[in-house]
Each structure stands twice: as structure tokens, then as C-alpha cells.
Amino acid sequence: MNQIELLEMAIKFHGHKCPAMPLGLRAGWVAMEKLGVERASNKELFCYLETGPAHAMMCFGDGVQVATGCTYGKGNIEKLNYSKIGIILIDVKNKKAVRVSINPEFHKMAIGSQFVQMRKNGIEPKDIAPEIIDPLVEKVMQASDDKLFKISNVFNFDFKPKKSTFELHECEKCGETVFATAIRIVDGKTLCLPCSEYEKAPAV
Ligand SMILES: [Zn+2]
Ligand SMILES: [Zn+2]
């Protein structure tokens, strides 16, 4: 897939057109170029995503996933919750990494845009006119790497991937199946996390 096709796919995946998602594509691409790697088909790459739990431009993270192939489904991306627009991309096999973070000048300019002001006023991205969004997306897609980002040199990173388990258990309380990484033994019974009293499960 070329970059235009990836942009189209990313917009479908993301759900709406906005400038922060393509910025994530660009961050992923420049990091991959710097490392000399291809998009991960499995877990060849690992990404630390520096965005946080609730702030503007979090859409960045979806672009990063599409560009790098580091996805929450495959488990080769982890959110650091720094509330920053940046990534550390790791070439797992060659133990090399690069950090790409938003250029503060560009960030300050972007946060003052009409699009962001409208978002701040509670207008949904899908309700913002293409005449406002399209030029911003175009700008992000066309701008030079240096205008958008600060890019580190490649550095050594001895990343130790977690080994996936294939071991399946059955919870003795709810009867549901659960992988070995999260079972708890309570009074001799094998339980899943929501059924155990060890950790509070999220409210359903
Ligand atoms: Zn978005
Ligand atoms: Zn259970």
C-alpha cells in the first residue's frame, strides 16, 4: 500500500477526518525510515506511544498504529500516558530505536487552529466542514519532517518482548475461559480476574 492508500485506510479505521491522525502516520513513517524497517506484519516493531488518557490530538495514536503496524490487537504498542505527542519506535530484532516527538512550534500553531477551536467548543469532527479540515490534512501530509517533528538519532534499545501464553484455563466461578497470564487462585479455586477479589474489574 502506498501512503495515499494508507491515509484512506486510516481515515476509515479512525472514523473521521482530522489533522492529528495523519500526523501519527507521518510520525510512524519517519521513525520507520530512520530505522530502515518495514511496517510490522507481526511483532517486528514495538511502539511506546506517549499520548495520555484525555487531551486534544490523541487521534495521533491511530495514525501511528496504521503506519507502523504496531497495534493494540497485536500488543506491540503501549501507551505511556505522558500526554505528549510522540513515539519511541523499536526495531525489536536489531535492538535499535528512535524517538519522534512533535515540533513544539508546530504544536503551538496547530492548537491555535480553527479546527481545534471548534473541537474545543464541542463540535464533532464529522460536523466540521471539509473546507476547514482538508487543507489541514493536506498540510500535515505535505510538510517536511523537520517542520512537524523533532527526530532523535537511532539509539540502542534492548527490548525484551513478553512471551505470549497459549495456556488456557477455565474459571471455576463463571465457567469462562481465561489465559494463564491473568488467572488467580483463591481458596484453591482457579478464577478469572473479575471473579477473584485480587483486582477490581472495570464496571460493566
Ligand atoms: Zn481524529
Ligand atoms: Zn470468572
CSV table of C-alpha atoms and ligand atoms in Angstrom, one decimal:
chain,number,residue,atom,x,y,z
A,1,MET,CA,0.0,0.0,0.0
A,2,ASN,CA,1.3,3.5,-0.8
A,3,GLN,CA,0.9,6.4,1.6
A,4,ILE,CA,-2.3,7.7,0.0
A,5,GLU,CA,-3.9,4.3,0.3
A,6,LEU,CA,-2.7,4.1,3.9
A,7,LEU,CA,-4.2,7.5,4.6
A,8,GLU,CA,-7.6,6.4,3.2
A,9,MET,CA,-7.5,3.2,5.2
A,10,ALA,CA,-6.5,5.1,8.3
A,11,ILE,CA,-9.4,7.6,7.9
A,12,LYS,CA,-11.8,4.6,7.6
A,13,PHE,CA,-10.3,2.9,10.7
A,14,HIS,CA,-10.2,6.1,12.7
A,15,GLY,CA,-13.8,7.1,11.9
A,16,HIS,CA,-13.4,10.7,10.8
A,17,LYS,CA,-11.0,13.1,9.0
A,18,CYS,CA,-8.8,15.2,11.3
A,19,PRO,CA,-5.3,16.6,11.2
A,20,ALA,CA,-3.9,14.7,14.3
A,21,MET,CA,-4.4,11.2,12.9
A,22,PRO,CA,-2.3,11.9,9.7
A,23,LEU,CA,0.3,13.4,12.0
A,24,GLY,CA,0.6,10.0,13.6
A,25,LEU,CA,1.0,8.4,10.2
A,26,ARG,CA,3.9,10.9,9.4
A,27,ALA,CA,5.5,10.2,12.8
A,28,GLY,CA,5.3,6.4,12.2
A,29,TRP,CA,6.7,6.8,8.7
A,30,VAL,CA,9.6,9.0,9.6
A,31,ALA,CA,10.6,6.7,12.5
A,32,MET,CA,10.4,3.6,10.2
A,33,GLU,CA,12.5,5.4,7.6
A,34,LYS,CA,15.1,6.3,10.2
A,35,LEU,CA,15.3,2.7,11.4
A,36,GLY,CA,15.2,1.3,7.9
A,37,VAL,CA,12.3,-1.0,8.7
A,38,GLU,CA,9.0,-2.0,7.1
A,39,ARG,CA,5.6,-1.9,8.6
A,40,ALA,CA,5.3,-4.7,11.2
A,41,SER,CA,3.4,-7.8,9.9
A,42,ASN,CA,3.7,-9.3,13.4
A,43,LYS,CA,5.8,-8.0,16.2
A,44,GLU,CA,9.0,-7.0,14.4
A,45,LEU,CA,8.4,-3.5,15.8
A,46,PHE,CA,7.3,-2.2,19.2
A,47,CYS,CA,6.0,1.3,19.9
A,48,TYR,CA,5.8,3.3,23.0
A,49,LEU,CA,3.0,5.9,22.4
A,50,GLU,CA,3.4,9.0,24.6
A,51,THR,CA,-0.2,10.3,24.4
A,52,GLY,CA,-2.3,10.5,27.5
A,53,PRO,CA,-5.8,9.5,28.6
A,54,ALA,CA,-7.7,12.7,27.8
A,55,HIS,CA,-6.4,15.6,25.7
A,56,ALA,CA,-6.6,17.1,22.2
A,57,MET,CA,-4.8,15.4,19.3
A,58,MET,CA,-5.0,11.9,20.9
A,59,CYS,CA,-6.1,10.8,17.3
A,60,PHE,CA,-2.4,10.8,16.6
A,61,GLY,CA,-2.2,7.3,18.1
A,62,ASP,CA,-4.5,5.8,15.4
A,63,GLY,CA,-2.2,7.1,12.7
A,64,VAL,CA,0.8,5.6,14.4
A,65,GLN,CA,-0.9,2.2,14.5
A,66,VAL,CA,-1.8,2.2,10.8
A,67,ALA,CA,1.7,3.4,9.8
A,68,THR,CA,3.8,1.1,11.9
A,69,GLY,CA,1.6,-2.0,12.2
A,70,CYS,CA,2.1,-1.7,16.0
A,71,THR,CA,-1.5,-2.2,17.1
A,72,TYR,CA,-3.3,-2.8,20.3
A,73,GLY,CA,-4.7,-6.1,18.9
A,74,LYS,CA,-1.2,-7.5,18.4
A,75,GLY,CA,0.0,-6.0,21.7
A,76,ASN,CA,3.1,-4.4,20.2
A,77,ILE,CA,2.2,-0.9,21.3
A,78,GLU,CA,1.9,0.5,24.8
A,79,LYS,CA,0.6,3.9,25.9
A,80,LEU,CA,2.8,5.8,28.3
A,81,ASN,CA,0.2,8.4,29.3
A,82,TYR,CA,2.7,11.2,29.2
A,83,SER,CA,0.1,13.4,27.4
A,84,LYS,CA,2.7,14.2,24.8
A,85,ILE,CA,2.6,13.8,21.1
A,86,GLY,CA,5.5,11.5,20.5
A,87,ILE,CA,6.6,7.9,19.9
A,88,ILE,CA,9.5,5.7,20.6
A,89,LEU,CA,9.7,3.1,17.8
A,90,ILE,CA,11.8,0.0,18.4
A,91,ASP,CA,13.3,-2.4,15.9
A,92,VAL,CA,13.0,-5.5,18.1
A,93,LYS,CA,15.4,-7.8,16.2
A,94,ASN,CA,18.2,-5.3,15.7
A,95,LYS,CA,17.6,-3.7,19.2
A,96,LYS,CA,17.6,-0.2,17.8
A,97,ALA,CA,15.1,2.6,18.5
A,98,VAL,CA,14.2,6.2,17.5
A,99,ARG,CA,12.1,8.8,19.3
A,100,VAL,CA,9.9,11.1,17.2
A,101,SER,CA,8.2,14.0,19.0
A,102,ILE,CA,6.1,16.9,17.8
A,103,ASN,CA,8.0,20.1,17.0
A,104,PRO,CA,6.8,22.5,19.8
A,105,GLU,CA,6.5,25.3,17.3
A,106,PHE,CA,4.2,23.2,15.1
A,107,HIS,CA,2.3,22.0,18.1
A,108,LYS,CA,1.6,25.6,19.4
A,109,MET,CA,0.5,26.6,15.9
A,110,ALA,CA,-1.8,23.6,15.5
A,111,ILE,CA,-3.5,24.0,18.8
A,112,GLY,CA,-4.5,27.6,17.7
A,113,SER,CA,-6.2,26.4,14.5
A,114,GLN,CA,-9.8,27.0,13.7
A,115,PHE,CA,-10.3,23.2,13.8
A,116,VAL,CA,-9.1,22.9,17.3
A,117,GLN,CA,-11.1,25.9,18.4
A,118,MET,CA,-14.2,24.3,17.0
A,119,ARG,CA,-13.4,21.0,18.8
A,120,LYS,CA,-12.9,22.9,22.0
A,121,ASN,CA,-16.4,24.3,21.5
A,122,GLY,CA,-17.8,20.8,21.4
A,123,ILE,CA,-18.2,20.4,17.7
A,124,GLU,CA,-17.7,16.8,16.5
A,125,PRO,CA,-15.0,16.3,13.7
A,126,LYS,CA,-17.7,14.9,11.4
A,127,ASP,CA,-19.7,18.1,11.7
A,128,ILE,CA,-16.7,20.3,10.7
A,129,ALA,CA,-16.7,21.4,7.1
A,130,PRO,CA,-14.2,19.7,4.7
A,131,GLU,CA,-13.1,23.2,3.6
A,132,ILE,CA,-11.7,23.5,7.1
A,133,ILE,CA,-10.3,20.0,7.6
A,134,ASP,CA,-9.0,19.1,4.2
A,135,PRO,CA,-6.3,21.9,3.9
A,136,LEU,CA,-5.1,20.9,7.4
A,137,VAL,CA,-4.8,17.2,6.5
A,138,GLU,CA,-3.0,18.3,3.3
A,139,LYS,CA,-0.6,20.5,5.2
A,140,VAL,CA,0.3,17.6,7.6
A,141,MET,CA,0.8,15.2,4.7
A,142,GLN,CA,3.0,17.7,2.7
A,143,ALA,CA,5.0,19.4,5.4
A,144,SER,CA,8.7,18.5,5.8
A,145,ASP,CA,9.7,16.1,8.6
A,146,ASP,CA,11.6,18.8,10.4
A,147,LYS,CA,8.7,21.2,10.4
A,148,LEU,CA,6.5,18.6,12.1
A,149,PHE,CA,8.9,16.7,14.3
A,150,LYS,CA,12.0,16.5,16.4
A,151,ILE,CA,13.7,13.3,15.4
A,152,SER,CA,16.3,11.6,17.6
A,153,ASN,CA,19.3,9.7,16.3
A,154,VAL,CA,19.0,6.0,16.3
A,155,PHE,CA,19.9,4.6,19.7
A,156,ASN,CA,20.4,1.1,21.2
A,157,PHE,CA,17.3,-0.3,22.9
A,158,ASP,CA,17.5,-3.9,24.3
A,159,PHE,CA,13.8,-4.5,24.3
A,160,LYS,CA,12.6,-7.8,25.8
A,161,PRO,CA,9.2,-8.7,24.3
A,162,LYS,CA,6.7,-10.5,26.5
A,163,LYS,CA,6.2,-14.1,25.5
A,164,SER,CA,2.6,-14.9,24.6
A,165,THR,CA,0.9,-17.8,26.5
A,166,PHE,CA,-1.2,-20.4,24.8
A,167,GLU,CA,-2.2,-22.0,28.1
A,168,LEU,CA,-6.0,-21.8,28.6
A,169,HIS,CA,-7.8,-22.3,31.9
A,170,GLU,CA,-11.5,-22.4,32.9
A,171,CYS,CA,-12.7,-20.1,35.7
A,172,GLU,CA,-14.3,-22.2,38.4
A,173,LYS,CA,-16.8,-19.5,39.2
A,174,CYS,CA,-18.1,-18.1,35.9
A,175,GLY,CA,-17.1,-21.0,33.7
A,176,GLU,CA,-15.5,-18.7,31.1
A,177,THR,CA,-12.1,-19.5,29.5
A,178,VAL,CA,-9.1,-17.3,30.5
A,179,PHE,CA,-5.5,-17.3,29.5
A,180,ALA,CA,-2.8,-18.2,32.1
A,181,THR,CA,-1.4,-14.6,32.3
A,182,ALA,CA,-4.4,-13.5,34.4
A,183,ILE,CA,-5.7,-16.4,36.5
A,184,ARG,CA,-5.9,-16.1,40.3
A,185,ILE,CA,-6.0,-18.9,42.7
A,186,VAL,CA,-8.5,-18.1,45.6
A,187,ASP,CA,-9.1,-20.8,48.3
A,188,GLY,CA,-7.7,-23.4,45.9
A,189,LYS,CA,-10.0,-22.3,43.1
A,190,THR,CA,-8.8,-21.1,39.7
A,191,LEU,CA,-10.6,-17.8,39.0
A,192,CYS,CA,-10.5,-15.1,36.3
A,193,LEU,CA,-9.8,-11.5,37.4
A,194,PRO,CA,-13.4,-10.2,37.5
A,195,CYS,CA,-14.4,-13.2,39.7
A,196,SER,CA,-11.3,-13.0,42.0
A,197,GLU,CA,-11.1,-10.4,44.8
A,198,TYR,CA,-7.5,-9.7,43.9
A,199,GLU,CA,-8.2,-7.0,41.4
A,200,LYS,CA,-11.2,-4.8,40.7
A,201,ALA,CA,-12.6,-5.4,37.3
A,202,PRO,CA,-13.9,-2.4,35.3
A,203,ALA,CA,-17.7,-1.8,35.8
A,204,VAL,CA,-19.8,-3.4,33.0
B,1,ZN,ZN,-9.4,12.3,14.8
B,2,ZN,ZN,-14.7,-15.9,36.2
